[in-house]
């Protein structure tokens, strides 16, 4: 016997019509790494839960759903910021401390090659130029780097972990979850900034959030309302044209 309710639920997502395709495209096109948030505009827990609920519909191989999310607000957010900023200052004064705070598992390649290193450098120096930071201005670079560890003043900080036992395919799943989360945030008028910088302080972050010994940090993310008056939020990264990364077979 066919379960009528189950059939209705199944058919509803098959037959669903995206009535406003332009809004879907706009959510994708308007997503950017926001680097200045309005600290005095809190985000209601209900909104955060709705964003996470929608993001949970992201695809994952065999429905493994490998994501684990830790939400930081208020005093706990501020306490983590204080700890990590202190560590960041300490590593500036003593570079040998970097290994003490960093994640064991590498995030970036052990050796950079073109065209990736070229894009990375262009992004970094274009952003610094946008902020008026010149080459060699180490104090300004340090201060801007530390903006990551202040969640760019966003009232909500998110930390994402994964069980170490999971394979690299689960990190692909995780990427789809993160992108879905960021687009869901746009649908509710919010902005985000995914942050690999937090991995440099994983040994502080993981015990602070109560992560298990089997978990590794994937990244952090700032979530909130963009500061529309901040010049840094006018910065927009370039993208390669479709023909440069596509082959029609």
Short mmCIF file of C-alpha atoms in Angstrom, two decimals:
data_model
loop_
_atom_site.label_atom_id
_atom_site.label_comp_id
_atom_site.label_asym_id
_atom_site.label_seq_id
_atom_site.Cartn_x
_atom_site.Cartn_y
_atom_site.Cartn_z
CA UNK A 1 0.00 0.00 0.00
CA UNK A 2 1.39 3.43 -0.98
CA UNK A 3 1.77 5.93 1.82
CA UNK A 4 -0.19 8.93 0.49
CA UNK A 5 1.56 11.49 2.70
CA UNK A 6 4.97 10.17 1.68
CA UNK A 7 3.95 10.37 -1.98
CA UNK A 8 2.78 13.97 -1.57
CA UNK A 9 6.02 14.99 0.11
CA UNK A 10 8.07 13.26 -2.58
CA UNK A 11 6.11 14.80 -5.44
CA UNK A 12 6.16 18.27 -3.90
CA UNK A 13 9.89 18.65 -4.30
CA UNK A 14 9.86 17.11 -7.77
CA UNK A 15 7.08 19.35 -9.02
CA UNK A 16 8.17 22.48 -7.17
CA UNK A 17 8.44 25.53 -9.40
CA UNK A 18 11.03 28.22 -8.73
CA UNK A 19 8.66 31.13 -9.26
CA UNK A 20 11.34 33.78 -9.05
CA UNK A 21 14.50 32.47 -10.73
CA UNK A 22 15.98 35.96 -10.71
CA UNK A 23 16.04 35.96 -6.91
CA UNK A 24 17.89 32.64 -6.85
CA UNK A 25 20.47 34.00 -9.28
CA UNK A 26 20.68 37.25 -7.31
CA UNK A 27 21.41 35.37 -4.09
CA UNK A 28 24.32 33.64 -5.82
CA UNK A 29 25.61 36.76 -7.58
CA UNK A 30 25.33 38.98 -4.48
CA UNK A 31 27.15 36.60 -2.16
CA UNK A 32 30.59 37.88 -1.33
CA UNK A 33 33.07 37.65 1.52
CA UNK A 34 31.77 40.45 3.71
CA UNK A 35 34.60 42.02 5.70
CA UNK A 36 32.65 44.60 7.71
CA UNK A 37 29.45 43.87 9.62
CA UNK A 38 27.13 46.00 11.73
CA UNK A 39 27.99 44.90 15.30
CA UNK A 40 24.87 46.50 16.77
CA UNK A 41 22.43 44.55 14.61
CA UNK A 42 21.91 41.16 16.30
CA UNK A 43 20.67 38.14 14.39
CA UNK A 44 17.70 36.36 15.93
CA UNK A 45 18.23 32.72 16.85
CA UNK A 46 15.16 31.83 14.79
CA UNK A 47 16.86 33.18 11.67
CA UNK A 48 20.05 31.26 12.35
CA UNK A 49 18.08 28.06 12.89
CA UNK A 50 16.17 28.61 9.64
CA UNK A 51 19.40 29.14 7.71
CA UNK A 52 20.88 25.96 9.17
CA UNK A 53 17.69 24.00 8.48
CA UNK A 54 17.71 25.01 4.81
CA UNK A 55 21.46 24.35 4.55
CA UNK A 56 20.92 20.83 5.86
CA UNK A 57 19.22 20.03 2.53
CA UNK A 58 22.62 20.27 0.82
CA UNK A 59 23.67 17.17 -1.05
CA UNK A 60 26.02 14.69 0.63
CA UNK A 61 27.27 11.34 -0.57
CA UNK A 62 24.94 8.55 0.64
CA UNK A 63 23.29 11.17 2.87
CA UNK A 64 26.16 11.09 5.37
CA UNK A 65 25.64 14.78 6.29
CA UNK A 66 29.18 15.16 7.74
CA UNK A 67 28.77 18.70 9.05
CA UNK A 68 28.86 19.81 12.68
CA UNK A 69 28.14 23.44 13.51
CA UNK A 70 28.98 25.50 16.60
CA UNK A 71 27.27 28.89 16.97
CA UNK A 72 28.99 31.65 18.96
CA UNK A 73 27.22 34.80 20.13
CA UNK A 74 27.50 37.32 22.94
CA UNK A 75 29.99 36.70 25.73
CA UNK A 76 31.17 33.34 24.38
CA UNK A 77 31.89 34.84 20.99
CA UNK A 78 33.79 37.69 22.63
CA UNK A 79 35.78 35.32 24.85
CA UNK A 80 36.99 33.28 21.88
CA UNK A 81 37.86 36.47 19.99
CA UNK A 82 39.95 37.67 22.94
CA UNK A 83 41.85 34.39 23.24
CA UNK A 84 42.61 34.05 19.56
CA UNK A 85 43.57 37.70 19.08
CA UNK A 86 46.02 37.37 21.98
CA UNK A 87 47.53 34.29 20.32
CA UNK A 88 47.69 36.10 16.99
CA UNK A 89 49.62 38.96 18.61
CA UNK A 90 51.92 36.46 20.31
CA UNK A 91 52.82 34.76 17.01
CA UNK A 92 53.65 38.15 15.50
CA UNK A 93 56.20 38.68 18.27
CA UNK A 94 57.42 35.08 18.25
CA UNK A 95 56.87 33.15 15.00
CA UNK A 96 57.93 29.86 16.62
CA UNK A 97 54.56 29.84 18.41
CA UNK A 98 52.68 29.38 15.13
CA UNK A 99 52.90 25.58 15.33
CA UNK A 100 51.56 25.69 18.89
CA UNK A 101 48.23 27.11 17.78
CA UNK A 102 47.79 25.77 14.25
CA UNK A 103 45.85 22.85 12.82
CA UNK A 104 47.85 19.70 12.07
CA UNK A 105 45.90 18.93 8.89
CA UNK A 106 46.97 21.22 6.03
CA UNK A 107 44.35 23.47 4.47
CA UNK A 108 46.41 24.88 1.62
CA UNK A 109 48.71 23.03 -0.81
CA UNK A 110 52.27 22.36 0.31
CA UNK A 111 53.50 23.98 -2.91
CA UNK A 112 51.71 26.73 -4.83
CA UNK A 113 51.74 26.70 -8.65
CA UNK A 114 50.23 28.85 -11.37
CA UNK A 115 47.52 29.86 -12.01
CA UNK A 116 46.41 29.43 -8.39
CA UNK A 117 49.27 31.33 -6.77
CA UNK A 118 48.73 34.17 -9.24
CA UNK A 119 45.05 34.47 -8.36
CA UNK A 120 45.86 34.27 -4.66
CA UNK A 121 48.43 37.07 -4.88
CA UNK A 122 46.17 39.22 -7.02
CA UNK A 123 43.35 38.81 -4.51
CA UNK A 124 45.55 39.67 -1.56
CA UNK A 125 47.26 42.72 -3.01
CA UNK A 126 44.08 44.04 -4.64
CA UNK A 127 42.29 43.81 -1.29
CA UNK A 128 45.17 45.51 0.52
CA UNK A 129 45.24 48.21 -2.12
CA UNK A 130 41.52 48.73 -1.61
CA UNK A 131 42.22 49.18 2.10
CA UNK A 132 45.17 51.51 1.53
CA UNK A 133 47.71 48.99 2.86
CA UNK A 134 51.04 49.10 1.06
CA UNK A 135 53.62 46.36 0.68
CA UNK A 136 55.83 46.18 3.75
CA UNK A 137 53.34 47.77 6.15
CA UNK A 138 53.44 44.81 8.48
CA UNK A 139 51.52 46.37 11.35
CA UNK A 140 48.62 47.25 9.08
CA UNK A 141 48.70 43.77 7.54
CA UNK A 142 48.65 42.23 11.00
CA UNK A 143 45.71 44.38 12.06
CA UNK A 144 43.76 43.51 8.94
CA UNK A 145 44.54 39.81 9.39
CA UNK A 146 43.25 40.05 12.95
CA UNK A 147 39.94 41.34 11.65
CA UNK A 148 39.30 37.69 10.74
CA UNK A 149 39.61 36.74 14.39
CA UNK A 150 37.11 39.42 15.33
CA UNK A 151 34.63 37.95 12.84
CA UNK A 152 34.84 41.34 11.08
CA UNK A 153 32.57 42.60 13.90
CA UNK A 154 29.75 40.20 12.96
CA UNK A 155 27.56 39.35 15.98
CA UNK A 156 27.48 35.66 15.03
CA UNK A 157 30.48 33.40 14.61
CA UNK A 158 30.11 29.89 13.23
CA UNK A 159 32.63 27.08 13.54
CA UNK A 160 32.43 24.00 11.36
CA UNK A 161 34.01 20.67 12.20
CA UNK A 162 34.08 17.21 10.72
CA UNK A 163 34.99 13.81 12.13
CA UNK A 164 38.56 12.98 11.15
CA UNK A 165 37.52 9.49 10.08
CA UNK A 166 35.64 10.91 7.09
CA UNK A 167 37.30 10.93 3.67
CA UNK A 168 38.02 13.79 1.29
CA UNK A 169 34.67 13.23 -0.44
CA UNK A 170 33.00 14.46 2.73
CA UNK A 171 34.86 17.75 2.38
CA UNK A 172 33.22 18.12 -1.03
CA UNK A 173 29.89 17.53 0.70
CA UNK A 174 30.87 20.12 3.28
CA UNK A 175 31.56 22.70 0.59
CA UNK A 176 28.04 22.25 -0.75
CA UNK A 177 26.65 22.67 2.76
CA UNK A 178 28.60 25.89 3.31
CA UNK A 179 27.53 27.35 -0.01
CA UNK A 180 23.90 26.47 0.66
CA UNK A 181 24.14 28.11 4.08
CA UNK A 182 25.58 31.29 2.60
CA UNK A 183 22.83 31.49 -0.03
CA UNK A 184 20.14 30.87 2.59
CA UNK A 185 21.63 33.76 4.56
CA UNK A 186 21.32 36.00 1.50
CA UNK A 187 17.65 35.02 1.18
CA UNK A 188 17.10 36.48 4.66
CA UNK A 189 19.04 39.67 3.98
CA UNK A 190 22.21 38.57 5.76
CA UNK A 191 25.80 38.31 4.62
CA UNK A 192 28.65 35.97 5.46
CA UNK A 193 32.39 35.56 5.26
CA UNK A 194 33.80 32.02 5.16
CA UNK A 195 37.14 32.04 6.98
CA UNK A 196 39.99 29.59 6.64
CA UNK A 197 42.04 31.86 8.91
CA UNK A 198 40.53 30.23 12.00
CA UNK A 199 42.32 26.98 11.14
CA UNK A 200 45.54 28.67 12.22
CA UNK A 201 44.19 28.63 15.78
CA UNK A 202 42.41 25.29 15.73
CA UNK A 203 44.16 24.17 18.91
CA UNK A 204 42.47 27.03 20.72
CA UNK A 205 39.13 26.88 18.94
CA UNK A 206 38.38 23.14 19.21
CA UNK A 207 38.60 22.83 23.01
CA UNK A 208 36.86 26.19 23.44
CA UNK A 209 33.78 25.06 21.52
CA UNK A 210 33.80 21.64 23.16
CA UNK A 211 34.63 19.68 20.02
CA UNK A 212 35.50 16.01 20.47
CA UNK A 213 39.01 14.62 20.05
CA UNK A 214 37.87 13.02 16.80
CA UNK A 215 36.88 16.34 15.22
CA UNK A 216 38.94 18.63 13.00
CA UNK A 217 38.18 22.24 12.17
CA UNK A 218 36.99 22.85 8.61
CA UNK A 219 36.66 26.63 8.80
CA UNK A 220 34.92 29.47 10.58
CA UNK A 221 32.34 31.91 9.27
CA UNK A 222 31.10 35.38 10.16
CA UNK A 223 27.35 35.95 9.89
CA UNK A 224 25.41 39.17 10.23
CA UNK A 225 24.20 42.31 8.49
CA UNK A 226 26.72 44.01 6.22
CA UNK A 227 27.96 47.47 7.14
CA UNK A 228 26.81 49.28 4.01
CA UNK A 229 29.03 52.28 4.74
CA UNK A 230 32.30 50.29 4.88
CA UNK A 231 34.49 50.81 1.78
CA UNK A 232 35.90 47.28 2.07
CA UNK A 233 32.49 45.86 1.22
CA UNK A 234 32.66 47.45 -2.21
CA UNK A 235 35.58 45.16 -3.08
CA UNK A 236 34.56 42.43 -5.49
CA UNK A 237 36.80 39.62 -6.63
CA UNK A 238 37.16 38.72 -10.30
CA UNK A 239 36.10 35.42 -11.84
CA UNK A 240 37.48 33.49 -14.76
CA UNK A 241 35.23 33.44 -17.85
CA UNK A 242 33.33 30.22 -18.47
CA UNK A 243 35.39 29.39 -21.57
CA UNK A 244 38.61 29.36 -19.53
CA UNK A 245 37.54 26.46 -17.28
CA UNK A 246 35.07 24.59 -19.52
CA UNK A 247 35.60 22.09 -22.33
CA UNK A 248 32.69 20.94 -24.44
CA UNK A 249 33.25 17.29 -25.36
#
